[in-house]
């Protein structure tokens, strides 16, 4: 009888504990690993309804692409918020004029799949290519940048923080789905946006793997690019990002991106507010080798 009472108490304890585990909160990331995001935390759209964000590498028509004369150095522009207030915010008017400059000067904007082919195969869809990226997934990427990009028929990539979806001043799931159907790729900026170089290998892996699984699930895609939060990473990060299934990872190291840097340590060109048209042009031209 005593044995049955013990078994009953263990079973009851399990019932009380399990719900808390399935809703794992991530405040303890500095001590353990990222907790999995529960299915109920973010509503996942039906695959048949969105059909967005699928891996297009096999569908890219490269028949009229050109071979680069030397190893490609690709400008990957790094934006954050399209607003005003600090050094990470580019006002909408400046962003609009910069996109107009790119269009008027014949720049082709790349998807992540196209950028991968450009860097690994040294082939290009145009003599002038550029990859537009946004870190953190602020809501103004949708309200301000997205209309300007659509107006100019441009592609771009938003690196979204998993835990920030549907949270204040960040993109909602519906906004991400709409953007992904209209030329804007949504890729990984980890789950919690913490400095990877201060974490154990196990913690880093959790941040990378869970973020990829989350965006794969929400957007019905193969998430292939990682942006290191705050540009912080180490040798373990390079290895783990590849093992997690990412084909590329971008840093905040300044300058044009090239295959020689390693496909998981690609440099980017930071765009700060207050740039003149000549200053913007100089940044682009100095970070490419067309």
mmCIF file of C-alpha atoms in Angstrom, residues 86-216:
data_model
loop_
_atom_site.group_PDB
_atom_site.id
_atom_site.type_symbol
_atom_site.label_atom_id
_atom_site.label_comp_id
_atom_site.label_asym_id
_atom_site.label_seq_id
_atom_site.Cartn_x
_atom_site.Cartn_y
_atom_site.Cartn_z
ATOM 1 C CA UNK A 86 19.861 57.485 -32.467
ATOM 2 C CA UNK A 87 22.737 56.082 -34.491
ATOM 3 C CA UNK A 88 20.869 52.888 -35.360
ATOM 4 C CA UNK A 89 17.867 54.714 -36.822
ATOM 5 C CA UNK A 90 17.848 55.914 -40.422
ATOM 6 C CA UNK A 91 15.046 58.404 -41.142
ATOM 7 C CA UNK A 92 12.493 57.308 -43.710
ATOM 8 C CA UNK A 93 13.362 60.181 -46.063
ATOM 9 C CA UNK A 94 17.036 59.181 -46.090
ATOM 10 C CA UNK A 95 16.174 55.539 -46.654
ATOM 11 C CA UNK A 96 13.896 56.481 -49.545
ATOM 12 C CA UNK A 97 16.605 58.562 -51.224
ATOM 13 C CA UNK A 98 19.151 55.765 -50.744
ATOM 14 C CA UNK A 99 16.871 53.197 -52.382
ATOM 15 C CA UNK A 100 16.235 55.647 -55.233
ATOM 16 C CA UNK A 101 20.006 56.044 -55.676
ATOM 17 C CA UNK A 102 20.470 52.278 -55.871
ATOM 18 C CA UNK A 103 17.699 51.959 -58.452
ATOM 19 C CA UNK A 104 18.934 54.869 -60.554
ATOM 20 C CA UNK A 105 22.470 53.486 -60.523
ATOM 21 C CA UNK A 106 21.453 50.016 -61.675
ATOM 22 C CA UNK A 107 21.846 47.951 -58.513
ATOM 23 C CA UNK A 108 20.144 44.562 -58.311
ATOM 24 C CA UNK A 109 18.936 43.598 -54.824
ATOM 25 C CA UNK A 110 19.570 39.989 -53.841
ATOM 26 C CA UNK A 111 17.602 37.394 -51.936
ATOM 27 C CA UNK A 112 19.605 35.244 -49.471
ATOM 28 C CA UNK A 113 19.545 32.365 -51.964
ATOM 29 C CA UNK A 114 20.912 34.595 -54.720
ATOM 30 C CA UNK A 115 23.543 36.066 -52.407
ATOM 31 C CA UNK A 116 24.720 32.562 -51.530
ATOM 32 C CA UNK A 117 25.184 31.699 -55.198
ATOM 33 C CA UNK A 118 26.955 34.987 -55.910
ATOM 34 C CA UNK A 119 29.445 34.426 -53.107
ATOM 35 C CA UNK A 120 30.030 30.702 -53.613
ATOM 36 C CA UNK A 121 29.934 30.460 -57.412
ATOM 37 C CA UNK A 122 31.281 33.894 -58.363
ATOM 38 C CA UNK A 123 28.328 34.446 -60.698
ATOM 39 C CA UNK A 124 26.042 37.439 -60.634
ATOM 40 C CA UNK A 125 22.600 38.385 -62.014
ATOM 41 C CA UNK A 126 23.876 41.895 -62.709
ATOM 42 C CA UNK A 127 27.124 43.838 -62.867
ATOM 43 C CA UNK A 128 25.987 45.662 -59.738
ATOM 44 C CA UNK A 129 24.484 43.627 -56.883
ATOM 45 C CA UNK A 130 23.673 44.472 -53.313
ATOM 46 C CA UNK A 131 22.084 42.678 -50.354
ATOM 47 C CA UNK A 132 19.846 44.786 -48.100
ATOM 48 C CA UNK A 133 19.516 43.581 -44.496
ATOM 49 C CA UNK A 134 17.700 44.812 -41.380
ATOM 50 C CA UNK A 135 18.529 43.630 -37.857
ATOM 51 C CA UNK A 136 16.055 43.086 -34.991
ATOM 52 C CA UNK A 137 12.756 43.190 -36.920
ATOM 53 C CA UNK A 138 11.348 46.533 -35.826
ATOM 54 C CA UNK A 139 7.756 47.287 -36.795
ATOM 55 C CA UNK A 140 8.907 50.254 -38.886
ATOM 56 C CA UNK A 141 10.599 47.761 -41.206
ATOM 57 C CA UNK A 142 7.008 46.984 -42.212
ATOM 58 C CA UNK A 143 5.389 50.428 -41.948
ATOM 59 C CA UNK A 144 8.244 52.512 -43.397
ATOM 60 C CA UNK A 145 10.792 50.376 -45.262
ATOM 61 C CA UNK A 146 8.463 47.795 -46.823
ATOM 62 C CA UNK A 147 6.397 50.297 -48.889
ATOM 63 C CA UNK A 148 9.575 51.940 -50.186
ATOM 64 C CA UNK A 149 11.080 48.581 -51.128
ATOM 65 C CA UNK A 150 7.881 47.556 -52.929
ATOM 66 C CA UNK A 151 7.768 50.874 -54.768
ATOM 67 C CA UNK A 152 11.294 50.271 -56.051
ATOM 68 C CA UNK A 153 10.709 46.542 -56.712
ATOM 69 C CA UNK A 154 13.507 45.592 -54.317
ATOM 70 C CA UNK A 155 14.218 42.519 -52.216
ATOM 71 C CA UNK A 156 15.606 42.620 -48.678
ATOM 72 C CA UNK A 157 16.204 40.434 -45.615
ATOM 73 C CA UNK A 158 14.991 41.033 -42.061
ATOM 74 C CA UNK A 159 16.820 39.272 -39.235
ATOM 75 C CA UNK A 160 14.101 38.750 -36.643
ATOM 76 C CA UNK A 161 14.466 38.015 -32.925
ATOM 77 C CA UNK A 162 12.335 34.984 -32.097
ATOM 78 C CA UNK A 163 11.077 36.223 -28.717
ATOM 79 C CA UNK A 164 10.180 39.662 -30.140
ATOM 80 C CA UNK A 165 7.500 38.437 -32.559
ATOM 81 C CA UNK A 166 4.200 40.193 -31.808
ATOM 82 C CA UNK A 167 5.885 42.234 -29.062
ATOM 83 C CA UNK A 168 5.895 46.044 -28.853
ATOM 84 C CA UNK A 169 7.728 47.871 -31.665
ATOM 85 C CA UNK A 170 8.539 44.603 -33.440
ATOM 86 C CA UNK A 171 7.008 42.729 -36.345
ATOM 87 C CA UNK A 172 3.902 40.640 -35.919
ATOM 88 C CA UNK A 173 3.515 37.193 -37.400
ATOM 89 C CA UNK A 174 1.001 38.511 -39.944
ATOM 90 C CA UNK A 175 3.402 41.256 -41.023
ATOM 91 C CA UNK A 176 6.218 38.752 -41.460
ATOM 92 C CA UNK A 177 3.998 36.504 -43.566
ATOM 93 C CA UNK A 178 2.941 39.402 -45.802
ATOM 94 C CA UNK A 179 6.516 40.575 -46.231
ATOM 95 C CA UNK A 180 7.776 37.086 -47.025
ATOM 96 C CA UNK A 181 5.186 36.812 -49.801
ATOM 97 C CA UNK A 182 6.460 40.056 -51.299
ATOM 98 C CA UNK A 183 10.209 39.749 -51.668
ATOM 99 C CA UNK A 184 11.298 40.263 -48.050
ATOM 100 C CA UNK A 185 13.065 37.282 -46.504
ATOM 101 C CA UNK A 186 12.739 36.688 -42.760
ATOM 102 C CA UNK A 187 15.827 35.081 -41.261
ATOM 103 C CA UNK A 188 17.266 34.354 -37.822
ATOM 104 C CA UNK A 189 18.607 36.777 -35.220
ATOM 105 C CA UNK A 190 18.465 34.039 -32.531
ATOM 106 C CA UNK A 191 15.729 33.592 -29.944
ATOM 107 C CA UNK A 192 16.776 36.134 -27.298
ATOM 108 C CA UNK A 193 19.304 38.479 -28.957
ATOM 109 C CA UNK A 194 22.035 37.775 -26.405
ATOM 110 C CA UNK A 195 25.788 37.989 -26.941
ATOM 111 C CA UNK A 196 26.823 34.572 -28.175
ATOM 112 C CA UNK A 197 30.492 34.956 -27.287
ATOM 113 C CA UNK A 198 29.548 35.073 -23.593
ATOM 114 C CA UNK A 199 27.614 31.813 -23.744
ATOM 115 C CA UNK A 200 28.526 28.159 -23.554
ATOM 116 C CA UNK A 201 28.443 26.057 -26.698
ATOM 117 C CA UNK A 202 25.248 24.422 -25.460
ATOM 118 C CA UNK A 203 23.569 27.798 -24.941
ATOM 119 C CA UNK A 204 24.660 29.068 -28.347
ATOM 120 C CA UNK A 205 23.354 25.945 -30.015
ATOM 121 C CA UNK A 206 19.972 26.352 -28.335
ATOM 122 C CA UNK A 207 19.676 29.965 -29.509
ATOM 123 C CA UNK A 208 20.542 29.049 -33.092
ATOM 124 C CA UNK A 209 18.637 25.780 -33.447
ATOM 125 C CA UNK A 210 15.426 26.909 -31.772
ATOM 126 C CA UNK A 211 15.340 30.116 -33.804
ATOM 127 C CA UNK A 212 15.767 28.228 -37.068
ATOM 128 C CA UNK A 213 13.060 25.733 -36.107
ATOM 129 C CA UNK A 214 10.722 28.578 -35.170
ATOM 130 C CA UNK A 215 11.027 30.451 -38.467
ATOM 131 C CA UNK A 216 10.992 27.241 -40.492
#
